[in-house]
Structures are given as C-alpha cells and as structure tokens.
Coordinates of C-alpha atoms and ligand atoms in Angstrom, one line a residue:
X1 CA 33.2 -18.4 0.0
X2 CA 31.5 -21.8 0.8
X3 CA 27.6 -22.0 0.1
X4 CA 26.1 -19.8 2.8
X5 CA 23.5 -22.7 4.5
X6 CA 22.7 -20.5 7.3
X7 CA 21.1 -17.7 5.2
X8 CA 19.8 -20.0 2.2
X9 CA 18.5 -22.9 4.5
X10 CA 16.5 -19.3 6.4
X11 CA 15.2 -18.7 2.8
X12 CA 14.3 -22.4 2.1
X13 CA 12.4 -22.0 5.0
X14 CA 10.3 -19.2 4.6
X15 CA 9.6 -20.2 0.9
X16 CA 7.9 -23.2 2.3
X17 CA 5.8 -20.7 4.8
X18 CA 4.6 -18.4 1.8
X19 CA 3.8 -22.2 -0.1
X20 CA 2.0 -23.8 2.6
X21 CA -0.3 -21.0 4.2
X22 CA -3.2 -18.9 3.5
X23 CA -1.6 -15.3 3.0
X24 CA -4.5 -13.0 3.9
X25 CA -2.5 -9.4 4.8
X26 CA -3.6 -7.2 2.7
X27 CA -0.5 -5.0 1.6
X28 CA 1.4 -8.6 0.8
X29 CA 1.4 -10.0 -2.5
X30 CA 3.7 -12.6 -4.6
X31 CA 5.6 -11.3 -7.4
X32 CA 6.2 -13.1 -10.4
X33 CA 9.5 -15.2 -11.3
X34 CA 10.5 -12.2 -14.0
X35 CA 10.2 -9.5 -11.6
X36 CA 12.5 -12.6 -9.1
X37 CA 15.6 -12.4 -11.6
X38 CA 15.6 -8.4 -12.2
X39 CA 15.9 -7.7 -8.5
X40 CA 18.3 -10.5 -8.4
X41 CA 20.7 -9.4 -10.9
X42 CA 24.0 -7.9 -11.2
X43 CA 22.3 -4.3 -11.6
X44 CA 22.3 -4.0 -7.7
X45 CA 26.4 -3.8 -8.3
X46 CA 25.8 -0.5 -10.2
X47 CA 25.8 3.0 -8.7
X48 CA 23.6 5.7 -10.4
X49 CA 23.1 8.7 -8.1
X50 CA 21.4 11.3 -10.2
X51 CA 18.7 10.5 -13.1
X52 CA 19.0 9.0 -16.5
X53 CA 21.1 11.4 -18.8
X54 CA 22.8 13.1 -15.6
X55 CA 24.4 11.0 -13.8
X56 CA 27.3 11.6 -10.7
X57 CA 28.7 8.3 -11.9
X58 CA 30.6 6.7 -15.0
X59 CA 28.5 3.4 -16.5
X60 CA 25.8 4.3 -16.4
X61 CA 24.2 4.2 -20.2
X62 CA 22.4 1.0 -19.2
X63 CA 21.1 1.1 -16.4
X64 CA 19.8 4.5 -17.5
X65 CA 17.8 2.6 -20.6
X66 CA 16.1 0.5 -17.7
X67 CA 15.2 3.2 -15.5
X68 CA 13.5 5.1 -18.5
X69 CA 11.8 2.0 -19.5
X70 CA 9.8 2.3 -15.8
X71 CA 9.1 5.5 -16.2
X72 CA 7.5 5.1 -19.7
X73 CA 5.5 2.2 -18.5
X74 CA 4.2 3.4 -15.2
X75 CA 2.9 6.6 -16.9
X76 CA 1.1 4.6 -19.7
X77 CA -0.4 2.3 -16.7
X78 CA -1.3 5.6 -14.9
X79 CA -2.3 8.6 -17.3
X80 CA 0.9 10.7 -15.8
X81 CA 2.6 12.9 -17.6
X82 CA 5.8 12.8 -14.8
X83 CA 6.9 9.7 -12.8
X84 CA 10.1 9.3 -10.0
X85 CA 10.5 5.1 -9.7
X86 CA 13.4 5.8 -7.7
X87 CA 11.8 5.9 -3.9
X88 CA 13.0 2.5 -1.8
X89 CA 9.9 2.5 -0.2
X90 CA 6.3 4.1 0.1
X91 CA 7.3 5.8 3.3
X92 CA 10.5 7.4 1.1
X93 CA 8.3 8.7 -1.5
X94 CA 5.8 10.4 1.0
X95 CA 9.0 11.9 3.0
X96 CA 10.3 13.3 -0.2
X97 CA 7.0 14.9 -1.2
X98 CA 7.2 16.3 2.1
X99 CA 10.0 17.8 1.8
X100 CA 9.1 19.1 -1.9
X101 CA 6.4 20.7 -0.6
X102 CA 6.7 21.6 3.6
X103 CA 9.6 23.4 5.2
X104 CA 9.9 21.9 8.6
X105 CA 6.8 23.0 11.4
X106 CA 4.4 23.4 8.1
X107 CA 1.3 22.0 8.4
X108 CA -0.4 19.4 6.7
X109 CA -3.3 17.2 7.0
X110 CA -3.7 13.5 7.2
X111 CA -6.5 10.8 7.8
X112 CA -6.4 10.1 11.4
X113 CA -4.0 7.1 12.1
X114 CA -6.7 5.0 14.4
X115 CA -9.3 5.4 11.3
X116 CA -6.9 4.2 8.5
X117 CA -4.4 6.6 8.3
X118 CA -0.4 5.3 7.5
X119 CA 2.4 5.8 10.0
X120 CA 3.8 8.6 7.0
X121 CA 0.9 10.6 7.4
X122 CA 1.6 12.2 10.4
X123 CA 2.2 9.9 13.3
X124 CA 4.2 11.2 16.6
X125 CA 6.8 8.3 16.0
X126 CA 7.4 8.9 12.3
X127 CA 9.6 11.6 10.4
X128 CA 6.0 13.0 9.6
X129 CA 4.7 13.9 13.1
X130 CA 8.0 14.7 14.1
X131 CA 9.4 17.5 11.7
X132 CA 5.9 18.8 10.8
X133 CA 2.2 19.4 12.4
X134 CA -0.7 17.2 11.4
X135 CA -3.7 17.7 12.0
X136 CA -6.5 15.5 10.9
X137 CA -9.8 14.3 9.4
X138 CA -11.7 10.9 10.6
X139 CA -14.3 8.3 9.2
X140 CA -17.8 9.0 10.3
X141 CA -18.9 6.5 13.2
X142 CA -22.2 5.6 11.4
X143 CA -20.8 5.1 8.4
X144 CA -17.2 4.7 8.7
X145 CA -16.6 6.3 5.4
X146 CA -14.3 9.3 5.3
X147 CA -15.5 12.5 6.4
X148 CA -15.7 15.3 4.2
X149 CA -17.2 17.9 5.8
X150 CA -14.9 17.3 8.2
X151 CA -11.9 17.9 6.4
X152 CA -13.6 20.5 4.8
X153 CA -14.4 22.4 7.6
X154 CA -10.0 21.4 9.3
X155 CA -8.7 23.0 6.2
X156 CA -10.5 26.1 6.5
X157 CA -9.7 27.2 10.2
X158 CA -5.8 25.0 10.3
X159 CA -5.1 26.0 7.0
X160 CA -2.8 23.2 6.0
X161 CA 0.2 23.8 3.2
X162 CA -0.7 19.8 2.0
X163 CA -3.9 17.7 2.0
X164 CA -2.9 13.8 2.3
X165 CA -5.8 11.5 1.1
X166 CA -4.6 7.7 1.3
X167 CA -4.9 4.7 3.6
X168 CA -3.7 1.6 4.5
X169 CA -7.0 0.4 6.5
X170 CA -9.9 1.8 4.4
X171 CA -11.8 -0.8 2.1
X172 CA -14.4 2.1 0.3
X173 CA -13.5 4.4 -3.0
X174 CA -12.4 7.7 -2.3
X175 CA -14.1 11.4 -2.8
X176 CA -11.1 13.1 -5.1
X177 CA -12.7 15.8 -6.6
X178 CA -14.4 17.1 -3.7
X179 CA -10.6 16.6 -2.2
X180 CA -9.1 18.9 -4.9
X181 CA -12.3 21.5 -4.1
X182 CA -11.2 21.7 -0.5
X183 CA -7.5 21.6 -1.1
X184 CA -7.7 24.6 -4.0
X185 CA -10.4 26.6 -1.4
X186 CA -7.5 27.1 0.7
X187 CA -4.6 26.7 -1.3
X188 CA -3.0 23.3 -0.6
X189 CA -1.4 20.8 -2.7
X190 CA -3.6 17.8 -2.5
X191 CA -1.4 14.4 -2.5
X192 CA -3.1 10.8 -2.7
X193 CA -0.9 7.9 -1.6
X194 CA -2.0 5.3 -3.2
X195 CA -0.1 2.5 -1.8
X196 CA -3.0 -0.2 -1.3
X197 CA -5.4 0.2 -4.4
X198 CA -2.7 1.1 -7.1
X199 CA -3.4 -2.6 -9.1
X200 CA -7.2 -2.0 -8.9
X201 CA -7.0 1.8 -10.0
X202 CA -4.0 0.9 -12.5
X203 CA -6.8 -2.3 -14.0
X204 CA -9.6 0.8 -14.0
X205 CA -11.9 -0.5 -11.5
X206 CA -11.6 2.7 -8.7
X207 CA -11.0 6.1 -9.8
X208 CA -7.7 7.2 -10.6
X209 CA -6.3 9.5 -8.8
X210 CA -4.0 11.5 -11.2
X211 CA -7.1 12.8 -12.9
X212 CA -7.6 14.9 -9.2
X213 CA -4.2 15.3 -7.1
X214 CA -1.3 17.3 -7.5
X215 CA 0.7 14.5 -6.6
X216 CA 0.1 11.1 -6.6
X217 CA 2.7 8.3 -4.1
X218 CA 2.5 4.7 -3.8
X219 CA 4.4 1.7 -3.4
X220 CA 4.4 -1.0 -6.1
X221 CA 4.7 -4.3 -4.0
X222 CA 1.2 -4.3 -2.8
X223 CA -1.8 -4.8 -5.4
X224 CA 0.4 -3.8 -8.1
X225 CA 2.3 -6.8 -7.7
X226 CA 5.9 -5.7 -8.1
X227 CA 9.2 -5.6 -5.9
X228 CA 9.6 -3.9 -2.6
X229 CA 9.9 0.3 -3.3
X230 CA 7.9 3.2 -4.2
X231 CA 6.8 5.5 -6.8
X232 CA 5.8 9.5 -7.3
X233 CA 3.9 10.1 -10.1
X234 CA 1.8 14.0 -11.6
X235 CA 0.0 14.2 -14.3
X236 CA -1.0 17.9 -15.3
X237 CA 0.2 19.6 -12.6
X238 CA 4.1 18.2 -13.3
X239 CA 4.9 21.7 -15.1
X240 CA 3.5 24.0 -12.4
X241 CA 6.2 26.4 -11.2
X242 CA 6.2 26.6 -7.9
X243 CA 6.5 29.1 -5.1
X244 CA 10.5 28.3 -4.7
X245 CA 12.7 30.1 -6.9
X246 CA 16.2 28.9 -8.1
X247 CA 19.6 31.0 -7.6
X248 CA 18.6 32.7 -11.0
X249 CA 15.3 34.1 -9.8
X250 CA 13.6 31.5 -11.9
X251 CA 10.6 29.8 -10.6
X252 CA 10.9 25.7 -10.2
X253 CA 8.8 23.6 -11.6
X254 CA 7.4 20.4 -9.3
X255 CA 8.9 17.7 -11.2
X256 CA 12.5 19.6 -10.8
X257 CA 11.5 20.2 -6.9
X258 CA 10.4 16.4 -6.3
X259 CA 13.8 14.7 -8.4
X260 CA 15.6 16.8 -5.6
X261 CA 14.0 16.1 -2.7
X262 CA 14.2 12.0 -3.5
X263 CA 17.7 12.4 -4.7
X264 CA 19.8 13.8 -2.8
X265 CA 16.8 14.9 -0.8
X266 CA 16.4 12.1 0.9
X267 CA 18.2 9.1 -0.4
X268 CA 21.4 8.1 -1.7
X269 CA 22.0 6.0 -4.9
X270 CA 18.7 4.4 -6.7
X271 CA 17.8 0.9 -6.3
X272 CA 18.6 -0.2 -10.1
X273 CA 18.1 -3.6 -9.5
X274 CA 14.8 -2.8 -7.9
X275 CA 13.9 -0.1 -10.6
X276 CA 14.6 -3.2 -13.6
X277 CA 12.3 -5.3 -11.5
X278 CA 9.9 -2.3 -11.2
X279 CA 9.4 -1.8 -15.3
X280 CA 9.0 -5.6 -15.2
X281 CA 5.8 -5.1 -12.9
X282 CA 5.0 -2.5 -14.5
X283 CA 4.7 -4.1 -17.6
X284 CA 2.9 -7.3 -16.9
X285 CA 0.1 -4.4 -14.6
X286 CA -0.1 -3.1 -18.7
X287 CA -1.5 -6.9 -20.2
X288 CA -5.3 -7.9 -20.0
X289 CA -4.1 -10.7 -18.0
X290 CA -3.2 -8.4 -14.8
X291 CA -6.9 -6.8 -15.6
X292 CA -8.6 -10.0 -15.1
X293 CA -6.3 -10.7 -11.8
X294 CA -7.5 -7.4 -10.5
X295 CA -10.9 -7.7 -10.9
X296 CA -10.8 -11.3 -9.2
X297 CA -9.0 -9.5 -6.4
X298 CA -12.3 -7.4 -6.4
X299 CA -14.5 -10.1 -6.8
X300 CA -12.5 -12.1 -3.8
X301 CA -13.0 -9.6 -1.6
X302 CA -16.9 -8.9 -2.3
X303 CA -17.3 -13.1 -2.0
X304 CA -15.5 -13.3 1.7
X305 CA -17.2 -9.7 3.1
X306 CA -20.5 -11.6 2.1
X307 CA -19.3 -14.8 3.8
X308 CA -18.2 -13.0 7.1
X309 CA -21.7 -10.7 7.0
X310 CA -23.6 -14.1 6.7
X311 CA -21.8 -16.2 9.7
X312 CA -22.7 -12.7 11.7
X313 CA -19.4 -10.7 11.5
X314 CA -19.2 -7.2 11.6
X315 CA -17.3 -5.4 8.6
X316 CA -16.3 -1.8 9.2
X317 CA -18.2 0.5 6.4
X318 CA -20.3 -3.0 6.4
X319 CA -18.4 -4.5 3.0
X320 CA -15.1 -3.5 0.6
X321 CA -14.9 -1.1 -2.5
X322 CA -11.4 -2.7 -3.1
X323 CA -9.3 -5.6 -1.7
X324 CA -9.5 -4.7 1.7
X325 CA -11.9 -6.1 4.9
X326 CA -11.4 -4.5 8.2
X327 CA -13.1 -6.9 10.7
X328 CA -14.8 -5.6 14.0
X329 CA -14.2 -8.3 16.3
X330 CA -16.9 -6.6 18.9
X331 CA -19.7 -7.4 16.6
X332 CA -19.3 -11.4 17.0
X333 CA -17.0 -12.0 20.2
X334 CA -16.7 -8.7 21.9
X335 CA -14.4 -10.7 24.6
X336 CA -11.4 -11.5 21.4
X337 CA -8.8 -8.9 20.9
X338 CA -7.4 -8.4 17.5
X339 CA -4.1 -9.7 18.8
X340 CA -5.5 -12.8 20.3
X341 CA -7.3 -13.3 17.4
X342 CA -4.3 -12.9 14.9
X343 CA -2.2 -14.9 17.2
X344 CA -4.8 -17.8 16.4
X345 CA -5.2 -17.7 12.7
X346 CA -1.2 -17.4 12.3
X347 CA -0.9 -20.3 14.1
X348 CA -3.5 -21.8 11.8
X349 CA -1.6 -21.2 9.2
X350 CA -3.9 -18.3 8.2
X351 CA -1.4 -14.9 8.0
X352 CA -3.7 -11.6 8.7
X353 CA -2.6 -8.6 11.1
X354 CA -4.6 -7.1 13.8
X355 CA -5.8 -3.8 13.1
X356 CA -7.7 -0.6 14.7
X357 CA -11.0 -0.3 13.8
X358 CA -12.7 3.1 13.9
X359 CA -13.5 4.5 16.8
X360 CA -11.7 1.3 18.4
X361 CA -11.6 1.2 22.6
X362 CA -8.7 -1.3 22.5
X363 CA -5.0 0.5 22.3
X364 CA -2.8 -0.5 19.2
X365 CA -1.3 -3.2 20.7
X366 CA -4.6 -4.9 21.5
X367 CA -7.0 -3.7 18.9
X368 CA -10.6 -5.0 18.0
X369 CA -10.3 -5.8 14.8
X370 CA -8.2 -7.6 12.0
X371 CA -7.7 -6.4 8.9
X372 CA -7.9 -9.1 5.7
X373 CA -7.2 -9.2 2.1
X374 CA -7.5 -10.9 -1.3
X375 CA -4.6 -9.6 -3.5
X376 CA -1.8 -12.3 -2.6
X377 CA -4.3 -15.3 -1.9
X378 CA -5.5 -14.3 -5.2
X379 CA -2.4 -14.2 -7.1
X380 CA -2.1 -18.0 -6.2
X381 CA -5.0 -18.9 -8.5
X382 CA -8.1 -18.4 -5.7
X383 CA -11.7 -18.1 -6.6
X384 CA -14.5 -16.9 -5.5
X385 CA -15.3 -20.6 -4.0
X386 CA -12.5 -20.6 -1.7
X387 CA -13.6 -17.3 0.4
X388 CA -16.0 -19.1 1.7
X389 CA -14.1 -22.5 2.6
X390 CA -11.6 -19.8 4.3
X391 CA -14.2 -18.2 5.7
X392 CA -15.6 -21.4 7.2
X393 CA -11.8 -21.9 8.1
X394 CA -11.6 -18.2 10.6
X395 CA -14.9 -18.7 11.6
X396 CA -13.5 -22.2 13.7
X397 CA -10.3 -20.7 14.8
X398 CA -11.8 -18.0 16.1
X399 CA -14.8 -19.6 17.9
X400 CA -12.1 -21.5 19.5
X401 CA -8.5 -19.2 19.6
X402 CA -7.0 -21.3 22.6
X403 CA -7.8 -24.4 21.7
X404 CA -4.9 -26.5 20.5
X405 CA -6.8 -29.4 18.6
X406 CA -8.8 -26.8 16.6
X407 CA -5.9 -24.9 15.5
X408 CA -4.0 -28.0 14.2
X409 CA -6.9 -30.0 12.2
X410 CA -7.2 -26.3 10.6
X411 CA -3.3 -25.7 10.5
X412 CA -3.7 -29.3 8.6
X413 CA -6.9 -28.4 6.0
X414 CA -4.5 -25.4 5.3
X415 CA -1.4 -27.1 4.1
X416 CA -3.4 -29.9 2.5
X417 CA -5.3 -26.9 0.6
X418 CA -2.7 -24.7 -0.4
X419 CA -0.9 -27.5 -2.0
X420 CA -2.5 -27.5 -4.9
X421 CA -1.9 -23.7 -5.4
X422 CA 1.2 -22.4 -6.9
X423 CA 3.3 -19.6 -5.8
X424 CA 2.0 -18.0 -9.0
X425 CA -1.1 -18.7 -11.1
X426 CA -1.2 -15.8 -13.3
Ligands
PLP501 C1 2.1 0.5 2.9 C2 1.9 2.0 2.9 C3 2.9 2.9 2.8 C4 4.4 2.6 3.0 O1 5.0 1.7 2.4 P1 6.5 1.1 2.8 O2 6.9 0.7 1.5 O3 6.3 0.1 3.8 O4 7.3 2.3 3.3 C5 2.6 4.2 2.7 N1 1.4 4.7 2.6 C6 0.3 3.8 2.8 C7 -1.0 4.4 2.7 C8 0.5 2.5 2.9 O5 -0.5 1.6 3.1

C-alpha cells in the first residue's frame, strides 16, 4: 500500500500540538522514545491468550520472556509479591478485580464521583454502577479531605463486600491504614487504585499502598510515565485462599482468581506490544533519574498552588500532596464556569479539563472548577520558575476568557515558550 498521508499527516499534526502547548491535564504524561519503539513493534502481531508458561497459543517463548520481565520489574518498583501487567486499561483492571471479588448486585463502596471519585468506581453509566451497588463516602466540605468517619460509619450499616480507596480528582495523601481497620471491621477486601499517584508512590514520596490493601490497580500512563494500559498488583495478601472453591473442593487463592477474571474474564489476548513497552517504563520508574523527575513533579505542583493562592485563587483542600490542583473557580470569578474557562485556556494553547469540585452547584457538564497538573509539563524539562510564568499566563486568560486579542498574544508567549522544551527532558 502507498504511504497512508491521511493518517500520518493526522499524526504530524498532533505531534506539533503536544510540541507547541502547555500540557497541564493531570493524568497525561509524555513517554519516552524507548517506551515509543516497544509499543511500536512487531510484538502487537503476536497472540498470547493465557500467561507466560501456559499459553493457548504456539510462539509464544518470547514474548513470554518480555511479559515476565514486567512483572519482575513492577514488583521491585512496588514491594509486591504478585503483579497482572496484562489490563488494556485502568478501567479493565478495576472491572476484573470486580469480578474477582463481587458476583453481580454485591455491594461495594467507592469515593463519591462529584468529590473525586473515577467513572469505575461506581458510576450509573459505567459497568460498575450498572452490574453492582455502590454506595459511597465524600470529602468533608471544610476540609475537603476524605472522610473517614464517614466511610467508617457506610461500612458498618451497608456492609460492603469491597472498599475502593482511589481518585482521579484528589490532590492530598491518603488514610490506608485506617482504610484496612474499617475494611477488616467488617470483612471487605480493601482495593486502592492508584492510577494518578503511582510515579510519586513508586519514587517514595506518598505512602505506598501495598503495605495496606488487599489489592492494589493502576494504570501506568499517568505519573508513572509508561504506555496506555493498566496494572494489578498484591503484596502479602497474593496467597490468601479465598472464599471460592475450585471443582476439587480446593480453596483458590487471589492471584489464581484475579489471572482469571482479566483473562478470559474480561479480556481477550494481552497487549504484548504494550506489556514490552510497560517493562520499559517500568524500568526507567526503577533509576534515580525517574526519582528526581518525581519529586520535581512534586515540587511543580507545591510552586503553582502557591502561585494560584497568591493571585487569590481558591484550591480545593487549599494546596496538593501530589501532582494534582483542583481549582475552585467560585473563589476568584464566581460568574466563570469550568467549561468556559477550559474552553479559554485550550484555545491558549494551555490544555487542562474542567472538573467538579466538591460540593460543586454546577452539573458535570458545566462545573466550577478545573483540574491542573505537573507530571507531563514536567517531563518536558519545567522548573519551579515556570509555575509561576504559567501561572501569570491562566491568570490573563481567565480575567479575560472571551477576549480574542488576549487569547492570541498568550496562544503566542505559549508557542514561543514551549519551543525551547523538548518532548522529553529526562
Ligand atoms: C484514570 C483512572 C482510571 C482509568 O484509566 P483508563 O486507563 O482510562 O481506563 C481508573 N481509576 C482512576 C482513579 C483513574 O484516575
């Protein structure tokens, strides 16, 4: 076939959008050029249902020496003691546990979606809400932090089979051991999903989270910097049987119950492409170099929360733990919606999403806040310096969201900027 120019010139394109723009969403990051060529190489031609060793198809004695590289790596980054890389996404990995764990109508619990909570954990529209019952825990309106006596106090009259501690809007550490307390009070499996902090727990700077949960999800494209895809990982709770027995009468053991439930649970044939690109990640999240890219991430964040608080924003939970800022529109222009707002900065040249805020009055759609982070902007070689320069740069853009004139001299201090910024700095 002749060169594909509709497709590669679409590409061409959208490599010059990630160059020239300030990437500020916070579960977007920009892989390395290793981690590129695994996920574009001739392993996606290879089927491999099953797992290394037991395979349903012929071939397979490579791409089985990849996959077990992943697994060894991840658990060294981690602690864990068991490890599935096969999930094609974070949502994949939460369904499987799921279905590890639930039969359909159990009930679980979940951070409440308009205080944090992911679409997996339980919303009407997602396999979640719709094949078991949630019911949930919230954030504290002073404080916005997560509240525990809250969830305490759910488990013990809803009695939920599975405890689901996790977020994908929450910018403060999390409570694990008093999650484990509550969970083993009333005999649930506590699962974190760690999707958004896994770089910054796998570099040591937030608690991890295998020291506390049963079972621990996340996806790997996010802080840990690695392809599109998830991960399942235990660590001394792997070899607990569990209350299903095989056709033998024996008791199963979780790691046996989760394989299944991923494959053929829920998916088909693994990603091997994805899984080769995966160990890559994982390996360059193992050298000092990824520590020192975490802890800027951290120190990114910190730097542009101060910089909003001084120009008189207003930060849900008032700063960041992580890599994370949820902004509050309503404390500076209670008139701009989240979606007006994002609207602005994207045609600015500034990427962020529009988020809930707790204990929002705006629907989804609308929303009073916007949700901001350091982990991609940061990959690109950004300091501390520069929060505040972008800082200065929202500040304009959203003092004047319909004005043209504004928008472009930013759009233009943007592209000038990010010039002198590669794709990847680290
Ligand atoms: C991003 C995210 C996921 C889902 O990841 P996908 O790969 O998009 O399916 C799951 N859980 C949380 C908490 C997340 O933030």
């Amino acid at each position: 076939m002749e060169h594909d120019s509709v497709i590669f010139d679409i590409i061409g394109r959208e490599h010059e959008r990630q160059q020239r723009g300030i990437e500020l969403i916070a579960s977007e990051n920009f892989v390395s050029e290793q981690v590129m060529q695994a996920m574009g190489s001739c392993l996606t031609n290879k089927y491999a249902e099953g797992y290394p060793g037991h395979r349903y198809y012929g071939g397979c004695q490579v791409v089985d020496e990849a996959e077990n590289v992943a697994i060894e790596r991840i658990c060294r980054l981690f602690g864990a003691e068991y490890a599935n890389v096969q999930p094609h996404s974070g949502a994949q990995a939460n369904m499987a546990v799921f279905m590890a764990v639930m039969k359909p109508g159990d009930k679980f619990m979940g951070l409440n979606l308009a205080h944090g909570g992911h679409l997996s954990h339980g919303s009407p529209v997602n396999f979640s809400g719709l094949v078991y019952k949630q019911c949930e825990y919230n954030v504290t309106r002073d404080t916005n932090l997560v509240d525990y006596d809250m969830m305490e106090e759910v488990a013990q009259r809803e009695r939920p089979k599975l405890i689901v501690g996790g977020a994908s809007a929450y910018s403060r550490e999390w409570d694990y051991a008093r999650m484990r307390a509550i969970a083993d009070s009333v005999g649930a499996i506590l699962m974190i999903d760690m999707a958004h902090p896994a770089g910054l727990i796998a570099a040591g700077l937030l608690n991890n989270p295998l020291r506390y949960a049963h079972i621990v999800t996340s996806t790997t494209h996010k802080t840990l910097r690695g392809p599109r895809g998830g991960i399942i990982l235990m660590g001394k709770d792997f070899d607990n049987p569990w209350g299903i027995t095989t056709k033998k009468g024996e008791l199963r053991k979780m790691s046996s119950l989760l394989n299944s439930a991923v494959f053929p649970g829920v998916q088909g044939g693994p990603l091997e492409h994805v899984i080769a690109a995966k160990a890559v990640a994982f390996g360059e999240a193992l050298q000092p170099s990824f520590t020192e890219y975490a802890k800027q991430v951290k120190a990114n964040a910190q730097a542009m929360a101060q910089a909003l608080l001084d120009k008189g924003y207003k930060i849900a939970s008032g700063g960041t733990d992580n890599h994370c800022i949820l902004l509050d529109l309503r404390g500076k222009y209670p008139e701009l919606t989240g979606k007006v707002a994002e609207a602005a900065l994207v045609a600015a040249d500034i990427t962020v999403n529009k988020n809930m805020v707790p204990f929002d009055d705006r629907s989804a759609f609308q929303t009073s806040g916007i949700r901001l982070g350091t982990p991609a902007i940061t990959t690109r070689g950004a300091k501390e310096p520069l929060m505040g320069e972008i800082v200065e740069m929202i500040d304009t853009v959203l003092a004047h969201p319909e004005d043209e004139r504004v928008i472009s001299s930013v759009r233009e201090k943007v592209n000038r900027l990010m010039a002198g910024y590669p794709m990847f700095a680290w």
